[in-house]
């Protein structure tokens, strides 16, 4: 049973920013080495990230993430066991989104509230499907 952790934070840099890709590159490398999966959203204001894997690996990653000065005001929306990972094939999916409603949802999401966290995770799943589709379209186009 994988452990899941969903948090939100306030991005320090403007959107989009080259450091977003450094974060993504590092996440891919470190998370793949631990068999972790997840999804990262960047908006003009926020980061929101779901981490999935063994509890001790998530704790170790979070210890690094929490002290990263590329974001502030980190709040944990959810932490718990899941029946199965939501992002089985994603070392760290990524979406950069400029959407006021999403920023509002992240700003007002309560901490440690499973129901609202599951709604945010469902949104991430939708975004990852869209990305799969657009990838398929790109490869069809040659
Ligand atoms: C929003 C955000 C998300 C991050 N996500 C991850 C992650 O999923 N995995 C990871 O290893 N590092 C992540 N990082 C980077 C860590 O804070 C840290 O820089 C990195 O883990 C250091 O890895 P190293 O010790 O291998 O250099 C993230 C940083 C930020 C700001």
Tab-separated table of N, CA and C and ligand atoms in Angstrom:
chain	number	residue	atom	x	y	z
A	1	UNK	N	0.842	-1.212	0.000
A	1	UNK	CA	0.000	0.000	0.000
A	1	UNK	C	0.866	1.246	0.000
A	2	UNK	N	0.725	2.082	-1.004
A	2	UNK	CA	1.578	3.274	-1.023
A	2	UNK	C	1.080	4.330	-0.043
A	3	UNK	N	2.006	5.111	0.418
A	3	UNK	CA	1.709	6.276	1.235
A	3	UNK	C	1.545	7.454	0.277
A	4	UNK	N	0.661	8.374	0.605
A	4	UNK	CA	0.470	9.572	-0.235
A	4	UNK	C	0.593	10.813	0.623
A	5	UNK	N	1.181	11.847	0.046
A	5	UNK	CA	1.244	13.138	0.735
A	5	UNK	C	0.961	14.244	-0.282
A	6	UNK	N	0.010	15.097	0.047
A	6	UNK	CA	-0.337	16.235	-0.820
A	6	UNK	C	-0.097	17.524	-0.043
A	7	UNK	N	0.688	18.422	-0.647
A	7	UNK	CA	0.899	19.715	0.010
A	7	UNK	C	0.765	20.842	-1.003
A	8	UNK	N	0.605	22.041	-0.484
A	8	UNK	CA	0.632	23.244	-1.308
A	8	UNK	C	1.636	24.214	-0.718
A	9	UNK	N	2.195	25.078	-1.576
A	9	UNK	CA	3.148	26.074	-1.089
A	9	UNK	C	3.089	27.277	-2.014
A	10	UNK	N	3.755	28.359	-1.614
A	10	UNK	CA	3.767	29.590	-2.396
A	10	UNK	C	5.122	29.690	-3.103
A	11	UNK	N	5.072	29.804	-4.433
A	11	UNK	CA	6.303	29.865	-5.226
A	11	UNK	C	6.998	31.209	-5.021
A	12	UNK	N	8.314	31.177	-4.930
A	12	UNK	CA	9.100	32.408	-4.752
A	12	UNK	C	9.319	33.106	-6.091
A	13	UNK	N	9.563	32.327	-7.151
A	13	UNK	CA	9.917	32.914	-8.444
A	13	UNK	C	8.695	33.194	-9.304
A	14	UNK	N	8.874	34.072	-10.290
A	14	UNK	CA	7.818	34.390	-11.253
A	14	UNK	C	7.488	33.143	-12.085
A	15	UNK	N	6.375	33.207	-12.769
A	15	UNK	CA	5.851	32.055	-13.522
A	15	UNK	C	5.813	32.372	-15.008
A	16	UNK	N	6.291	31.476	-15.869
A	16	UNK	CA	7.083	30.288	-15.540
A	16	UNK	C	8.516	30.693	-15.266
A	17	UNK	N	9.281	29.779	-14.657
A	17	UNK	CA	10.649	30.124	-14.263
A	17	UNK	C	11.588	28.959	-14.580
A	18	UNK	N	12.801	29.248	-15.045
A	18	UNK	CA	13.728	28.157	-15.367
A	18	UNK	C	13.955	27.191	-14.202
A	19	UNK	N	13.852	27.688	-12.968
A	19	UNK	CA	14.110	26.797	-11.826
A	19	UNK	C	13.030	25.720	-11.707
A	20	UNK	N	11.835	25.956	-12.307
A	20	UNK	CA	10.798	24.909	-12.301
A	20	UNK	C	11.337	23.639	-12.959
A	21	UNK	N	12.133	23.817	-14.004
A	21	UNK	CA	12.642	22.652	-14.724
A	21	UNK	C	13.779	21.982	-13.967
A	22	UNK	N	14.526	22.762	-13.185
A	22	UNK	CA	15.542	22.161	-12.311
A	22	UNK	C	14.861	21.290	-11.253
A	23	UNK	N	13.757	21.807	-10.703
A	23	UNK	CA	13.002	21.049	-9.689
A	23	UNK	C	12.496	19.744	-10.295
A	24	UNK	N	11.966	19.854	-11.512
A	24	UNK	CA	11.389	18.683	-12.171
A	24	UNK	C	12.455	17.637	-12.488
A	25	UNK	N	13.594	18.112	-12.997
A	25	UNK	CA	14.687	17.202	-13.345
A	25	UNK	C	15.166	16.446	-12.113
A	26	UNK	N	15.350	17.183	-11.026
A	26	UNK	CA	15.826	16.591	-9.776
A	26	UNK	C	14.797	15.615	-9.223
A	27	UNK	N	13.518	16.004	-9.305
A	27	UNK	CA	12.444	15.140	-8.793
A	27	UNK	C	12.406	13.826	-9.565
A	28	UNK	N	12.520	13.920	-10.890
A	28	UNK	CA	12.511	12.706	-11.722
A	28	UNK	C	13.628	11.771	-11.289
A	29	UNK	N	14.822	12.312	-11.169
A	29	UNK	CA	15.987	11.482	-10.864
A	29	UNK	C	15.850	10.856	-9.473
A	30	UNK	N	15.576	11.683	-8.460
A	30	UNK	CA	15.522	11.174	-7.084
A	30	UNK	C	14.332	10.239	-6.873
A	31	UNK	N	13.171	10.610	-7.416
A	31	UNK	CA	11.961	9.827	-7.146
A	31	UNK	C	12.018	8.480	-7.867
A	32	UNK	N	12.547	8.490	-9.095
A	32	UNK	CA	12.647	7.227	-9.835
A	32	UNK	C	13.548	6.249	-9.090
A	33	UNK	N	14.618	6.768	-8.502
A	33	UNK	CA	15.556	5.899	-7.781
A	33	UNK	C	14.888	5.224	-6.585
A	34	UNK	N	13.837	5.827	-6.057
A	34	UNK	CA	13.126	5.273	-4.890
A	34	UNK	C	11.804	4.624	-5.279
A	35	UNK	N	11.503	4.558	-6.567
A	35	UNK	CA	10.216	3.999	-6.988
A	35	UNK	C	9.039	4.868	-6.591
A	36	UNK	N	9.296	6.163	-6.378
A	36	UNK	CA	8.206	7.077	-6.014
A	36	UNK	C	7.536	7.629	-7.275
A	37	UNK	N	6.270	8.001	-7.120
A	37	UNK	CA	5.530	8.618	-8.229
A	37	UNK	C	4.839	9.875	-7.710
A	38	UNK	N	4.201	10.620	-8.621
A	38	UNK	CA	3.467	11.802	-8.167
A	38	UNK	C	3.208	12.803	-9.257
A	39	UNK	N	2.773	13.977	-8.818
A	39	UNK	CA	2.406	15.028	-9.767
A	39	UNK	C	2.673	16.385	-9.132
A	40	UNK	N	3.177	17.297	-9.942
A	40	UNK	CA	3.488	18.657	-9.469
A	40	UNK	C	2.761	19.671	-10.348
A	41	UNK	N	2.041	20.573	-9.696
A	41	UNK	CA	1.391	21.668	-10.420
A	41	UNK	C	2.074	22.970	-10.039
A	42	UNK	N	2.356	23.793	-11.025
A	42	UNK	CA	2.885	25.141	-10.789
A	42	UNK	C	1.893	26.135	-11.365
A	43	UNK	N	1.457	27.085	-10.561
A	43	UNK	CA	0.630	28.199	-11.042
A	43	UNK	C	1.451	29.478	-10.854
A	44	UNK	N	0.932	30.636	-11.275
A	44	UNK	CA	1.686	31.868	-11.021
A	44	UNK	C	1.979	32.082	-9.532
A	45	UNK	N	1.104	31.566	-8.654
A	45	UNK	CA	1.259	31.805	-7.217
A	45	UNK	C	1.795	30.590	-6.465
A	46	UNK	N	1.323	29.420	-6.826
A	46	UNK	CA	1.518	28.247	-5.974
A	46	UNK	C	2.269	27.091	-6.641
A	47	UNK	N	2.775	26.214	-5.766
A	47	UNK	CA	3.063	24.822	-6.129
A	47	UNK	C	2.050	23.944	-5.401
A	48	UNK	N	1.677	22.843	-6.022
A	48	UNK	CA	0.940	21.792	-5.308
A	48	UNK	C	1.545	20.481	-5.778
A	49	UNK	N	1.863	19.603	-4.834
A	49	UNK	CA	2.545	18.365	-5.218
A	49	UNK	C	1.968	17.183	-4.465
A	50	UNK	N	1.747	16.102	-5.211
A	50	UNK	CA	1.385	14.812	-4.615
A	50	UNK	C	2.598	13.899	-4.709
A	51	UNK	N	2.985	13.336	-3.585
A	51	UNK	CA	4.080	12.359	-3.550
A	51	UNK	C	3.505	11.013	-3.140
A	52	UNK	N	3.936	9.944	-3.814
A	52	UNK	CA	3.447	8.600	-3.518
A	52	UNK	C	4.646	7.655	-3.415
A	53	UNK	N	4.574	6.739	-2.465
A	53	UNK	CA	5.655	5.765	-2.330
A	53	UNK	C	5.711	5.222	-0.916
A	54	UNK	N	6.894	4.737	-0.543
A	54	UNK	CA	7.074	4.244	0.829
A	54	UNK	C	7.117	5.437	1.772
A	55	UNK	N	6.534	5.241	2.968
A	55	UNK	CA	6.448	6.353	3.917
A	55	UNK	C	7.830	6.944	4.215
A	56	UNK	N	8.830	6.082	4.407
A	56	UNK	CA	10.155	6.604	4.784
A	56	UNK	C	10.798	7.393	3.631
A	57	UNK	N	10.502	6.987	2.394
A	57	UNK	CA	11.050	7.723	1.241
A	57	UNK	C	10.368	9.089	1.089
A	58	UNK	N	9.057	9.115	1.354
A	58	UNK	CA	8.336	10.395	1.289
A	58	UNK	C	8.828	11.329	2.390
A	59	UNK	N	9.021	10.781	3.586
A	59	UNK	CA	9.520	11.613	4.690
A	59	UNK	C	10.889	12.204	4.352
A	60	UNK	N	11.755	11.389	3.736
A	60	UNK	CA	13.095	11.876	3.395
A	60	UNK	C	13.016	12.965	2.327
A	61	UNK	N	12.153	12.763	1.321
A	61	UNK	CA	11.998	13.777	0.277
A	61	UNK	C	11.413	15.058	0.877
A	62	UNK	N	10.413	14.905	1.749
A	62	UNK	CA	9.776	16.090	2.336
A	62	UNK	C	10.751	16.885	3.204
A	63	UNK	N	11.663	16.195	3.868
A	63	UNK	CA	12.646	16.900	4.691
A	63	UNK	C	13.479	17.838	3.809
A	64	UNK	N	13.786	17.396	2.576
A	64	UNK	CA	14.540	18.252	1.646
A	64	UNK	C	13.634	19.349	1.081
A	65	UNK	N	12.426	18.953	0.672
A	65	UNK	CA	11.508	19.891	0.016
A	65	UNK	C	11.134	21.033	0.970
A	66	UNK	N	10.913	20.678	2.255
A	66	UNK	CA	10.442	21.685	3.213
A	66	UNK	C	11.452	22.806	3.438
A	67	UNK	N	12.733	22.515	3.224
A	67	UNK	CA	13.748	23.543	3.467
A	67	UNK	C	14.195	24.216	2.168
A	68	UNK	N	13.504	23.911	1.056
A	68	UNK	CA	13.888	24.473	-0.245
A	68	UNK	C	13.436	25.934	-0.329
A	69	UNK	N	14.375	26.844	-0.643
A	69	UNK	CA	14.003	28.263	-0.613
A	69	UNK	C	13.359	28.754	-1.916
A	70	UNK	N	12.985	27.828	-2.795
A	70	UNK	CA	12.229	28.223	-3.990
A	70	UNK	C	10.730	28.271	-3.717
A	71	UNK	N	10.331	27.910	-2.501
A	71	UNK	CA	8.926	28.080	-2.106
A	71	UNK	C	8.817	28.342	-0.603
A	72	UNK	N	7.614	28.812	-0.188
A	72	UNK	CA	7.366	29.234	1.198
A	72	UNK	C	5.999	28.721	1.648
A	73	UNK	N	5.744	28.873	2.933
A	73	UNK	CA	4.388	28.658	3.482
A	73	UNK	C	3.801	27.318	3.068
A	74	UNK	N	4.572	26.262	3.255
A	74	UNK	CA	4.124	24.929	2.855
A	74	UNK	C	3.040	24.427	3.831
A	75	UNK	N	1.946	23.956	3.266
A	75	UNK	CA	0.843	23.413	4.077
A	75	UNK	C	0.487	22.015	3.586
A	76	UNK	N	0.376	21.077	4.511
A	76	UNK	CA	0.040	19.697	4.147
A	76	UNK	C	-1.473	19.527	4.119
A	77	UNK	N	-1.968	19.171	2.924
A	77	UNK	CA	-3.416	18.997	2.739
A	77	UNK	C	-3.848	17.588	3.131
A	78	UNK	N	-2.957	16.617	2.931
A	78	UNK	CA	-3.359	15.237	3.193
A	78	UNK	C	-2.119	14.356	3.305
A	79	UNK	N	-2.221	13.373	4.193
A	79	UNK	CA	-1.186	12.348	4.306
A	79	UNK	C	-1.890	11.067	4.722
A	80	UNK	N	-1.656	9.987	3.999
A	80	UNK	CA	-2.322	8.740	4.379
A	80	UNK	C	-1.966	7.597	3.443
A	81	UNK	N	-2.592	6.452	3.712
A	81	UNK	CA	-2.353	5.279	2.862
A	81	UNK	C	-3.362	5.275	1.721
A	82	UNK	N	-2.944	4.808	0.551
A	82	UNK	CA	-3.856	4.682	-0.589
A	82	UNK	C	-3.905	3.217	-1.000
A	83	UNK	N	-5.028	2.795	-1.588
A	83	UNK	CA	-5.128	1.405	-2.070
A	83	UNK	C	-4.127	1.170	-3.193
A	84	UNK	N	-4.015	2.170	-4.042
A	84	UNK	CA	-3.074	2.070	-5.161
A	84	UNK	C	-2.596	3.479	-5.524
A	85	UNK	N	-1.428	3.591	-6.167
A	85	UNK	CA	-0.956	4.921	-6.528
A	85	UNK	C	-1.844	5.550	-7.597
A	86	UNK	N	-2.001	6.862	-7.549
A	86	UNK	CA	-2.794	7.568	-8.558
A	86	UNK	C	-1.989	7.797	-9.832
A	87	UNK	N	-0.661	7.786	-9.712
A	87	UNK	CA	0.190	8.147	-10.859
A	87	UNK	C	1.254	7.085	-11.102
A	88	UNK	N	0.758	5.848	-11.291
A	88	UNK	CA	1.624	4.684	-11.425
A	88	UNK	C	2.796	4.878	-12.400
A	89	UNK	N	2.535	5.570	-13.529
A	89	UNK	CA	3.564	5.641	-14.571
A	89	UNK	C	4.263	7.004	-14.599
A	90	UNK	N	4.111	7.794	-13.525
A	90	UNK	CA	4.692	9.131	-13.523
A	90	UNK	C	5.689	9.284	-12.388
A	91	UNK	N	6.965	9.405	-12.726
A	91	UNK	CA	7.959	9.694	-11.682
A	91	UNK	C	7.652	11.045	-11.051
A	92	UNK	N	7.270	11.995	-11.878
A	92	UNK	CA	6.733	13.262	-11.376
A	92	UNK	C	6.115	13.974	-12.569
A	93	UNK	N	4.798	13.813	-12.710
A	93	UNK	CA	4.089	14.540	-13.760
A	93	UNK	C	4.139	16.028	-13.463
A	94	UNK	N	3.967	16.844	-14.481
A	94	UNK	CA	4.059	18.289	-14.264
A	94	UNK	C	3.051	19.025	-15.127
A	95	UNK	N	2.392	20.005	-14.541
A	95	UNK	CA	1.542	20.902	-15.309
A	95	UNK	C	1.777	22.323	-14.821
A	96	UNK	N	2.041	23.223	-15.744
A	96	UNK	CA	2.107	24.647	-15.446
A	96	UNK	C	0.778	25.257	-15.860
A	97	UNK	N	0.053	25.850	-14.919
A	97	UNK	CA	-1.317	26.295	-15.191
A	97	UNK	C	-1.548	27.691	-14.649
A	98	UNK	N	-2.089	28.548	-15.499
A	98	UNK	CA	-2.457	29.895	-15.065
A	98	UNK	C	-3.975	29.915	-14.910
A	99	UNK	N	-4.456	29.636	-13.714
A	99	UNK	CA	-5.893	29.493	-13.495
A	99	UNK	C	-6.245	30.029	-12.105
A	100	UNK	N	-6.986	31.137	-12.083
A	100	UNK	CA	-7.331	31.779	-10.810
A	100	UNK	C	-8.118	30.850	-9.891
A	101	UNK	N	-8.989	30.007	-10.481
A	101	UNK	CA	-9.812	29.122	-9.645
A	101	UNK	C	-8.940	28.104	-8.919
A	102	UNK	N	-7.901	27.645	-9.618
A	102	UNK	CA	-6.989	26.686	-8.997
A	102	UNK	C	-6.219	27.352	-7.856
A	103	UNK	N	-5.759	28.585	-8.090
A	103	UNK	CA	-5.062	29.313	-7.024
A	103	UNK	C	-5.972	29.515	-5.819
A	104	UNK	N	-7.234	29.830	-6.090
A	104	UNK	CA	-8.195	30.038	-5.007
A	104	UNK	C	-8.407	28.724	-4.235
A	105	UNK	N	-8.527	27.614	-4.983
A	105	UNK	CA	-8.728	26.308	-4.336
A	105	UNK	C	-7.533	25.967	-3.442
A	106	UNK	N	-6.324	26.286	-3.920
A	106	UNK	CA	-5.128	25.965	-3.124
A	106	UNK	C	-5.017	26.879	-1.921
A	107	UNK	N	-5.405	28.147	-2.121
A	107	UNK	CA	-5.289	29.117	-1.029
A	107	UNK	C	-6.246	28.767	0.119
A	108	UNK	N	-7.415	28.226	-0.254
A	108	UNK	CA	-8.449	28.004	0.758
A	108	UNK	C	-8.540	26.542	1.206
A	109	UNK	N	-7.758	25.640	0.587
A	109	UNK	CA	-7.861	24.219	0.963
A	109	UNK	C	-7.482	24.056	2.434
A	110	UNK	N	-8.327	23.347	3.203
A	110	UNK	CA	-7.986	23.125	4.609
A	110	UNK	C	-6.844	22.130	4.740
A	111	UNK	N	-6.114	22.217	5.847
A	111	UNK	CA	-5.030	21.259	6.080
A	111	UNK	C	-5.605	19.963	6.629
A	112	UNK	N	-4.975	18.858	6.261
A	112	UNK	CA	-5.354	17.531	6.772
A	112	UNK	C	-6.840	17.237	6.608
A	113	UNK	N	-7.360	17.503	5.419
A	113	UNK	CA	-8.770	17.241	5.140
A	113	UNK	C	-8.852	16.320	3.928
A	114	UNK	N	-9.196	15.041	4.173
A	114	UNK	CA	-9.122	14.038	3.110
A	114	UNK	C	-10.055	14.390	1.951
A	115	UNK	N	-11.268	14.824	2.275
A	115	UNK	CA	-12.251	15.019	1.211
A	115	UNK	C	-11.802	16.092	0.208
A	116	UNK	N	-11.368	17.240	0.705
A	116	UNK	CA	-10.951	18.285	-0.233
A	116	UNK	C	-9.645	17.893	-0.922
A	117	UNK	N	-8.784	17.136	-0.222
A	117	UNK	CA	-7.537	16.682	-0.856
A	117	UNK	C	-7.841	15.727	-2.010
A	118	UNK	N	-8.825	14.832	-1.826
A	118	UNK	CA	-9.151	13.883	-2.900
A	118	UNK	C	-9.672	14.618	-4.128
A	119	UNK	N	-10.388	15.723	-3.904
A	119	UNK	CA	-10.865	16.523	-5.050
A	119	UNK	C	-9.664	17.109	-5.800
A	120	UNK	N	-8.655	17.562	-5.077
A	120	UNK	CA	-7.458	18.117	-5.728
A	120	UNK	C	-6.683	17.014	-6.458
A	121	UNK	N	-6.616	15.819	-5.859
A	121	UNK	CA	-5.918	14.705	-6.509
A	121	UNK	C	-6.665	14.282	-7.784
A	122	UNK	N	-8.003	14.309	-7.723
A	122	UNK	CA	-8.806	13.976	-8.912
A	122	UNK	C	-8.515	14.966	-10.043
A	123	UNK	N	-8.364	16.244	-9.681
A	123	UNK	CA	-8.025	17.253	-10.681
A	123	UNK	C	-6.655	16.963	-11.305
A	124	UNK	N	-5.685	16.580	-10.477
A	124	UNK	CA	-4.357	16.229	-10.996
A	124	UNK	C	-4.456	15.057	-11.976
A	125	UNK	N	-5.298	14.076	-11.629
A	125	UNK	CA	-5.469	12.909	-12.508
A	125	UNK	C	-6.017	13.332	-13.861
A	126	UNK	N	-7.002	14.225	-13.847
A	126	UNK	CA	-7.563	14.730	-15.098
A	126	UNK	C	-6.473	15.384	-15.937
A	127	UNK	N	-5.669	16.219	-15.282
A	127	UNK	CA	-4.599	16.926	-16.003
A	127	UNK	C	-3.600	15.933	-16.585
A	128	UNK	N	-3.308	14.867	-15.852
A	128	UNK	CA	-2.318	13.913	-16.354
A	128	UNK	C	-2.880	13.155	-17.556
A	129	UNK	N	-4.198	12.900	-17.569
A	129	UNK	CA	-4.804	12.241	-18.733
A	129	UNK	C	-4.719	13.140	-19.953
A	130	UNK	N	-5.017	14.438	-19.744
A	130	UNK	CA	-4.909	15.389	-20.858
A	130	UNK	C	-3.501	15.385	-21.429
A	131	UNK	N	-2.523	15.302	-20.526
A	131	UNK	CA	-1.130	15.301	-21.009
A	131	UNK	C	-0.823	14.035	-21.793
A	132	UNK	N	-1.371	12.897	-21.320
A	132	UNK	CA	-1.188	11.648	-22.067
A	132	UNK	C	-1.757	11.785	-23.467
A	133	UNK	N	-2.975	12.375	-23.528
A	133	UNK	CA	-3.630	12.536	-24.831
A	133	UNK	C	-2.815	13.445	-25.738
A	134	UNK	N	-2.326	14.549	-25.192
A	134	UNK	CA	-1.593	15.463	-26.069
A	134	UNK	C	-0.273	14.829	-26.507
A	135	UNK	N	0.314	14.024	-25.631
A	135	UNK	CA	1.517	13.291	-26.063
A	135	UNK	C	1.201	12.366	-27.226
A	136	UNK	N	0.071	11.637	-27.094
A	136	UNK	CA	-0.319	10.707	-28.160
A	136	UNK	C	-0.536	11.473	-29.458
A	137	UNK	N	-1.190	12.644	-29.323
A	137	UNK	CA	-1.439	13.441	-30.534
A	137	UNK	C	-0.129	13.887	-31.182
A	138	UNK	N	0.821	14.306	-30.317
A	138	UNK	CA	2.096	14.734	-30.880
A	138	UNK	C	2.789	13.610	-31.628
A	139	UNK	N	2.731	12.406	-31.030
A	139	UNK	CA	3.458	11.319	-31.694
A	139	UNK	C	2.731	10.904	-32.968
A	140	UNK	N	1.375	10.999	-32.962
A	140	UNK	CA	0.652	10.709	-34.200
A	140	UNK	C	1.053	11.685	-35.315
A	141	UNK	N	1.256	12.950	-34.882
A	141	UNK	CA	1.615	13.981	-35.869
A	141	UNK	C	3.040	13.775	-36.373
A	142	UNK	N	3.745	12.836	-35.799
A	142	UNK	CA	5.091	12.519	-36.266
A	142	UNK	C	6.100	13.136	-35.340
B	1	LIG	C1	7.977	22.588	-5.233
B	1	LIG	C2	9.153	21.661	-5.109
B	1	LIG	C3	8.978	20.301	-5.328
B	1	LIG	C4	10.047	19.411	-5.209
B	1	LIG	N1	9.832	18.073	-5.397
B	1	LIG	C5	10.845	17.195	-5.215
B	1	LIG	C6	10.640	15.792	-5.338
B	1	LIG	O1	9.545	15.315	-5.641
B	1	LIG	N2	11.713	14.976	-5.145
B	1	LIG	C7	12.938	15.445	-4.839
B	1	LIG	O2	13.856	14.658	-4.649
B	1	LIG	N3	13.169	16.770	-4.721
B	1	LIG	C8	12.159	17.662	-4.912
B	1	LIG	N4	12.389	19.001	-4.795
B	1	LIG	C9	13.785	19.464	-4.631
B	1	LIG	C10	14.273	19.372	-3.215
B	1	LIG	O3	13.813	20.491	-2.478
B	1	LIG	C11	15.817	19.345	-3.182
B	1	LIG	O4	16.328	20.447	-3.872
B	1	LIG	C12	16.372	18.089	-3.808
B	1	LIG	O5	15.650	16.949	-3.399
B	1	LIG	C13	17.839	17.906	-3.446
B	1	LIG	O6	18.271	16.711	-4.019
B	1	LIG	P1	19.836	16.263	-3.957
B	1	LIG	O7	20.149	16.143	-2.487
B	1	LIG	O8	19.848	14.966	-4.698
B	1	LIG	O9	20.595	17.362	-4.662
B	1	LIG	C14	11.336	19.909	-4.889
B	1	LIG	C15	11.497	21.275	-4.678
B	1	LIG	C16	10.434	22.147	-4.786
B	1	LIG	C17	10.632	23.625	-4.561
